[in-house]
């Protein structure tokens, strides 16, 4: 219970402040942000206020919001405010003002004026104590600045619970890192809530600022992410509950934050938190919807971007795609929202949000402005903001909206038309057109119906492109023609063409456009189609003789028209062909029928199959004459593509071949054609390649012959080359490019003219041609370059030429396509073609064309080289072709000579040489980059060439000064790759003659480029694993150079390179060194020296890992000691080296470390030899360093290693196993001890080394457990070297002191060791060894003695003999006494047999030393420690003669003028005697020893009296009462001190002031005794003492009586003054003697004067404290008053008239009766007429004192006084006359009236 109470009191004390604790107040006042504590403590509040007010006023000028605080915090009154004196309510109000100011000043806290202002809050209002949280949160955004560390330095040790995480940083005065704050916010939710509350309050007050909100936002986001991660659980229910708890904590704060419209940064921070929550938690759609609505609520232009990011994340997490109306309306109201989405799409997934916005917008078209809505939709789609799924959903929604809308009436929004325009723009978009087309083709909506409804064509085609203005004009024309009839349109069509014979001609047609418009209208009516077919301009009647009719419909169905009209065009041709035998061949239809069969629309394909049937019928007519069949004319043979060469270039089929193709190839697969648009391509490839037809459901009954297939291929290719329709080219090329060759007929040869035809056309021309047909020019060019086959050498050269051409007339699209084609078919090219092409590309890359317009080909060539796979042969060829850079400049003069001989003109030869050098460097750069980037760059064939290149580069650097670090890095890197491959492939054989290790080392040592050094090291590392014998002998300079270069770099890659080098090079290096004659140590020392020399330059964070790797590869058991020697020797002055070594070696086990230290000691021992061997490898005995100084430095390391906790714990774990490893550890340990002893013997001649050896031995002995150490000491103590034995025992003593007392094994070992120690004490003659032995015994007895008392008692008997205690050596005596003192506590009563022997010896020792001129203070203190122990544990044994001897010695010690320590030791022992011994024995001893004390002097007497006082104080009243008769003689003896010292006076007697001092002490002691006695018990004593003081004798004893009376009345003065009214009655005993003294005293000597003074003082005390009217009694008053007043007659001889005056005055006060006053006055007045002026003056002064003390009460006797006063006014004595005047003034002052009228 007392413990709990003590804890509560301590807690209250810690929180309370004591205003009287000035030291604490000063310390609190010294806390300052601006000043050092010493300066701050000396400042007053006025000074601080003036300084801080300046800062505050500057703040007011910066921000007017600070002005109101001038009336509160910075007012004049604030200097006087003290928080401790305020009420709780006042402090709360003050806290609000302080927190408001702190939140406002936070924005400017880094400014000097702000710090000054906050300084006032710290110094005056103690905000760092009373407002800790607010103050810290104000400074927290600046936690990385030194200002925050200053704040931490003034915080009190007792922090608020929420700020406990700052404790480590307060102690180290360091700034907390960010992760510590985040961790606290994550795991301490109360702290996180406090931060949020602070932020909200600052925002509500308008005190927020950007830095605060930015800090809070990032902190909150990270903290919430961590909190959510902590809530994750394997059980779903638990996780859900945890996440609900998180939301309950966070959502209220988010609601308040999102409601702050005027604080944008706050909302942005809330958005971040919402984003984190949405990303980390699985929220349902309801919660996500509500969150989205909260996000858009009250957002402003400043927060929309951040809000959009938040919405993006929330939308992605929702299952529903449709957005809430509130969210949709808010987002769409943002101006340029589509641009925001585009920006966001670069970092976030906006697909779902965009889709939701578009779907919502489409639903609200009738409520919103259509144009802006559709613009947003188009921008979003073309911006590729949605994935394919969402895009498909949106496109279908747009199509459905267009299908449901009706044509607009007047004054209505044309929603249908604008939707149609949107669809058309999307279909024609370069970005998403293809995707939109695919989506439309897969839609379930009837696109034909929709096309007709919208009156436009948006059918999905693979070759659609952006429509041109003329297409838009046609669309407009359609709208105009919509209301016109076909007849009205047909009227405007001419009846004939001017000169056109075919609409497939390459020349421009002037009537095709009109016919197309008419056919578009007519296609919806069968009757109109018939009428259109019969138009004169088409000349239907000549259908079989001229191609005009057929060519129109061919061009139409191959154009960008609606599927229904295209199908109608095919049907028109089908129906117009005759059904009867004809002599003309219509094979012109075959290529275009193939085109139609690949149409995406099923109607078109169906119409094409019908036309095939018609062709079959035409070709199936049976002729009786076979020659008629072969002589048929071909329709359009001379004019189908115009009259130019295009038609002539057509390779026509014979009729039988055409018939066979139609009949055997096309007709059997009609049904497949109708179902699958891609079937025709597969069938054509299958048929012409003559492959197995099992893959097709229907294949030709009979495979076509090779000749027929070749003819068909040739014909189709000729049509592709010469047709003017790019759409046909594209579609047929897609089919034909799957065919390589048929027999000797190569498809590439047939189609190359097409590639050559587009080669010289520019992008603009090609684009215009393709746009007219809505063909994608990129796809067309891709198909054109596919014409070239890999085995076509000429074609490849053509592609090469195209891909690298660069000019104003070349097509970039074609170039890209050609380049891509080359890349794709590169693996299939023949090796010689690859070599030729690669060489050409390299030449272009190295030597770009001179024409600036063709400079782009250089980059294209480089791109090509980088993307194609270069074989080993090509790379080897590139390397072999590299020029020798130095050869280009061998004959050029030096730069100095050029400057000397230059005449100001350019040397053309030098210029040419410089150009050649630059070209060579460029070529080398390109080739090395290609080798590095190639997969074949690791082939071993390249090694020799790469080394050659490296040598060339190094030569150019050394000879010509050409810096080529990059090239060297490339070459070295490529070589490293090659060697690494050889190292990892065991079967690969490395040609050793190709390896140039010297070249690699030269590169490493001569460059300053870290990259080159890193690459060289990596290469050497790899070479060491492949051909170690080639690099081992030359690698040492590398490590030397590493120490000055690479080891100093702090980047991770450099560390990796060094680690790789160490791991690869050092193992083979060590193996090679071991084979040398001198062993591996000399070489390894050189290696280690390189690393040791670089230690200080190696980045701190890399040192441990680097040296660990080094030693692991070298072998820690063999070389760790060498590294320790080098580091310690080289960095003797580096204080951090020991810490590094301790940390570094901590990874090794105990055995390795002990072996290492064993070798380390060998080095030290060897270093002290005249001819050092092993140490010479590591140590340099020069530069003024001596061998002892080196050894001393080295010796300082092992003790610190031995004492590391890691080694201690590891050794303990090994020994605990008790196996072979433990035995080995003990063996090594014993060898270490032997080494240390040997070294200790060796270093004896040197002054500084023995101490170092002792420290090492001490540390070594501390390594093992105490029991293990003691076990090994038995052998060590038997060695002859007493110095080592002393050190061992000293170490053991220290170990025992630090050992845990609960260690039973150690306890048993120590007690068992006591006999051995006793034997050393008895047998050894070495005093120093005995010292250590007894000290060790003392430590063992103190620690474990209670466990074996008998054994300890036996040891103490030996200690108390002449071997120790009675020995002549003073130090041994001291140690023995201390050991005995310790044993007393342990043995208690068991020590009694030793006391008769030990105590007298101890007393003799101290008595002897006190007689010396310089007493041995240590012996003095030891004896009293021994005595004190006896008094504490067995006080009953100190009695009689022992006690008398102790007291006598104590008095001698007190008079010996010893140090304060000795005095304290003696007084402590005397105090124990007073407290512990029997009071009767003590008082008796004090009585017996009084004269001894008195003879020793005042100090001894004072201690004697102190002991008497302590004894009286310590024992109870009953005990003191029993001893009163014993005490009375003692006090009487003490009282007689004055008489004894003064009778007679000698040089050795006490001085008067010393006697007075003693009497004062005696009086105090008697008072202490009186307190313990009752009145009944004390009165007899008092009477006896009075009798003793007043006893009369002969005249010789009369002087002695005076001395006793002086002492007696001195006591009475103290007696009455201390006990006051309680003992006033005791005055009755002394009245008689006092009157006698007053009457008889003569005052003619010093003693009588002293007696008179003491008597008057005693009477004064008695009068003063009379409260029982004792002196009012007439018997008492009259007895004393007369002799007392008669003393006035002795005024001239009185020592002090004031004492007498004061005494008479106190008597008058005590005797307050008027009669007594009258009698006093009557007795005094006669003395005013005395003849003696001194008597008159004394009487007047007495009356004045009475007048002043009693006032009007005394002046009632004035009438009696007036005559005397009148007489004295004219006294002859000026002093008398002056005093009378003062008396009169006093009387007048009291009475308030003048005495002039009363005086005569």
mmCIF file of N, CA and C in Angstrom, residues 53-93:
data_model
loop_
_atom_site.group_PDB
_atom_site.id
_atom_site.type_symbol
_atom_site.label_atom_id
_atom_site.label_comp_id
_atom_site.label_asym_id
_atom_site.label_seq_id
_atom_site.Cartn_x
_atom_site.Cartn_y
_atom_site.Cartn_z
ATOM 1 N N UNK A 53 8.259 41.677 -29.059
ATOM 2 C CA UNK A 53 7.289 42.638 -29.582
ATOM 3 C C UNK A 53 7.714 43.156 -30.952
ATOM 4 N N UNK A 54 9.018 43.314 -31.149
ATOM 5 C CA UNK A 54 9.499 43.745 -32.459
ATOM 6 C C UNK A 54 9.099 42.731 -33.537
ATOM 7 N N UNK A 55 9.293 41.480 -33.251
ATOM 8 C CA UNK A 55 8.901 40.453 -34.210
ATOM 9 C C UNK A 55 7.410 40.454 -34.460
ATOM 10 N N UNK A 56 6.628 40.624 -33.382
ATOM 11 C CA UNK A 56 5.180 40.640 -33.538
ATOM 12 C C UNK A 56 4.730 41.826 -34.399
ATOM 13 N N UNK A 57 5.318 42.975 -34.191
ATOM 14 C CA UNK A 57 4.929 44.139 -34.983
ATOM 15 C C UNK A 57 5.278 43.953 -36.454
ATOM 16 N N UNK A 58 6.382 43.308 -36.746
ATOM 17 C CA UNK A 58 6.701 43.000 -38.133
ATOM 18 C C UNK A 58 5.673 42.038 -38.721
ATOM 19 N N UNK A 59 5.223 41.102 -37.925
ATOM 20 C CA UNK A 59 4.182 40.178 -38.394
ATOM 21 C C UNK A 59 2.901 40.938 -38.726
ATOM 22 N N UNK A 60 2.554 41.897 -37.902
ATOM 23 C CA UNK A 60 1.338 42.685 -38.157
ATOM 24 C C UNK A 60 1.447 43.448 -39.465
ATOM 25 N N UNK A 61 2.626 43.901 -39.807
ATOM 26 C CA UNK A 61 2.802 44.580 -41.082
ATOM 27 C C UNK A 61 2.660 43.612 -42.251
ATOM 28 N N UNK A 62 3.068 42.370 -42.036
ATOM 29 C CA UNK A 62 2.942 41.366 -43.098
ATOM 30 C C UNK A 62 1.496 40.917 -43.253
ATOM 31 N N UNK A 63 0.819 40.696 -42.146
ATOM 32 C CA UNK A 63 -0.544 40.165 -42.165
ATOM 33 C C UNK A 63 -1.356 40.884 -41.087
ATOM 34 N N UNK A 64 -2.391 41.581 -41.503
ATOM 35 C CA UNK A 64 -3.200 42.371 -40.565
ATOM 36 C C UNK A 64 -3.983 41.504 -39.590
ATOM 37 N N UNK A 65 -4.097 40.209 -39.890
ATOM 38 C CA UNK A 65 -4.865 39.341 -38.995
ATOM 39 C C UNK A 65 -4.197 39.158 -37.639
ATOM 40 N N UNK A 66 -2.926 39.537 -37.524
ATOM 41 C CA UNK A 66 -2.231 39.411 -36.248
ATOM 42 C C UNK A 66 -2.550 40.563 -35.288
ATOM 43 N N UNK A 67 -3.127 41.633 -35.802
ATOM 44 C CA UNK A 67 -3.317 42.847 -34.987
ATOM 45 C C UNK A 67 -4.169 42.594 -33.742
ATOM 46 N N UNK A 68 -5.296 41.845 -33.815
ATOM 47 C CA UNK A 68 -6.123 41.650 -32.599
ATOM 48 C C UNK A 68 -5.369 41.062 -31.419
ATOM 49 N N UNK A 69 -4.280 40.360 -31.673
ATOM 50 C CA UNK A 69 -3.552 39.743 -30.566
ATOM 51 C C UNK A 69 -2.755 40.764 -29.760
ATOM 52 N N UNK A 70 -2.697 42.007 -30.245
ATOM 53 C CA UNK A 70 -2.001 43.049 -29.483
ATOM 54 C C UNK A 70 -2.726 43.391 -28.191
ATOM 55 N N UNK A 71 -4.012 43.063 -28.124
ATOM 56 C CA UNK A 71 -4.794 43.349 -26.913
ATOM 57 C C UNK A 71 -4.738 42.207 -25.906
ATOM 58 N N UNK A 72 -4.173 41.090 -26.318
ATOM 59 C CA UNK A 72 -4.155 39.926 -25.424
ATOM 60 C C UNK A 72 -2.730 39.433 -25.196
ATOM 61 N N UNK A 73 -2.238 38.658 -26.135
ATOM 62 C CA UNK A 73 -0.955 37.988 -25.931
ATOM 63 C C UNK A 73 0.215 38.949 -25.876
ATOM 64 N N UNK A 74 0.131 40.064 -26.590
ATOM 65 C CA UNK A 74 1.269 40.968 -26.682
ATOM 66 C C UNK A 74 0.971 42.333 -26.047
ATOM 67 N N UNK A 75 0.063 42.356 -25.119
ATOM 68 C CA UNK A 75 -0.216 43.587 -24.391
ATOM 69 C C UNK A 75 0.794 43.756 -23.259
ATOM 70 N N UNK A 76 0.830 44.967 -22.711
ATOM 71 C CA UNK A 76 1.721 45.224 -21.578
ATOM 72 C C UNK A 76 1.360 44.358 -20.383
ATOM 73 N N UNK A 77 0.073 44.076 -20.253
ATOM 74 C CA UNK A 77 -0.381 43.280 -19.114
ATOM 75 C C UNK A 77 0.142 41.851 -19.189
ATOM 76 N N UNK A 78 0.425 41.386 -20.422
ATOM 77 C CA UNK A 78 0.877 40.005 -20.573
ATOM 78 C C UNK A 78 2.180 39.750 -19.835
ATOM 79 N N UNK A 79 2.976 40.799 -19.603
ATOM 80 C CA UNK A 79 4.232 40.614 -18.872
ATOM 81 C C UNK A 79 3.986 40.192 -17.428
ATOM 82 N N UNK A 80 2.831 40.520 -16.933
ATOM 83 C CA UNK A 80 2.533 40.210 -15.530
ATOM 84 C C UNK A 80 1.632 38.994 -15.363
ATOM 85 N N UNK A 81 1.240 38.397 -16.485
ATOM 86 C CA UNK A 81 0.372 37.229 -16.406
ATOM 87 C C UNK A 81 1.186 36.007 -15.980
ATOM 88 N N UNK A 82 0.622 35.239 -15.090
ATOM 89 C CA UNK A 82 1.273 34.022 -14.627
ATOM 90 C C UNK A 82 0.244 32.899 -14.668
ATOM 91 N N UNK A 83 0.485 31.884 -15.489
ATOM 92 C CA UNK A 83 -0.512 30.833 -15.702
ATOM 93 C C UNK A 83 -0.838 30.076 -14.429
ATOM 94 N N UNK A 84 0.166 29.919 -13.579
ATOM 95 C CA UNK A 84 -0.065 29.157 -12.358
ATOM 96 C C UNK A 84 -1.023 29.853 -11.410
ATOM 97 N N UNK A 85 -1.191 31.163 -11.579
ATOM 98 C CA UNK A 85 -2.084 31.921 -10.713
ATOM 99 C C UNK A 85 -3.461 32.127 -11.330
ATOM 100 N N UNK A 86 -3.667 31.644 -12.540
ATOM 101 C CA UNK A 86 -4.964 31.783 -13.200
ATOM 102 C C UNK A 86 -5.889 30.645 -12.795
ATOM 103 N N UNK A 87 -7.168 30.909 -12.947
ATOM 104 C CA UNK A 87 -8.161 29.869 -12.698
ATOM 105 C C UNK A 87 -8.232 28.941 -13.901
ATOM 106 N N UNK A 88 -8.922 27.831 -13.719
ATOM 107 C CA UNK A 88 -9.059 26.872 -14.812
ATOM 108 C C UNK A 88 -9.779 27.499 -16.005
ATOM 109 N N UNK A 89 -10.817 28.279 -15.739
ATOM 110 C CA UNK A 89 -11.557 28.926 -16.827
ATOM 111 C C UNK A 89 -10.664 29.920 -17.569
ATOM 112 N N UNK A 90 -9.883 30.679 -16.837
ATOM 113 C CA UNK A 90 -8.989 31.644 -17.479
ATOM 114 C C UNK A 90 -7.936 30.948 -18.332
ATOM 115 N N UNK A 91 -7.457 29.834 -17.847
ATOM 116 C CA UNK A 91 -6.465 29.099 -18.635
ATOM 117 C C UNK A 91 -7.071 28.531 -19.906
ATOM 118 N N UNK A 92 -8.315 28.095 -19.830
ATOM 119 C CA UNK A 92 -8.986 27.594 -21.035
ATOM 120 C C UNK A 92 -9.154 28.703 -22.066
ATOM 121 N N UNK A 93 -9.546 29.859 -21.638
ATOM 122 C CA UNK A 93 -9.678 30.984 -22.561
ATOM 123 C C UNK A 93 -8.323 31.367 -23.155
#
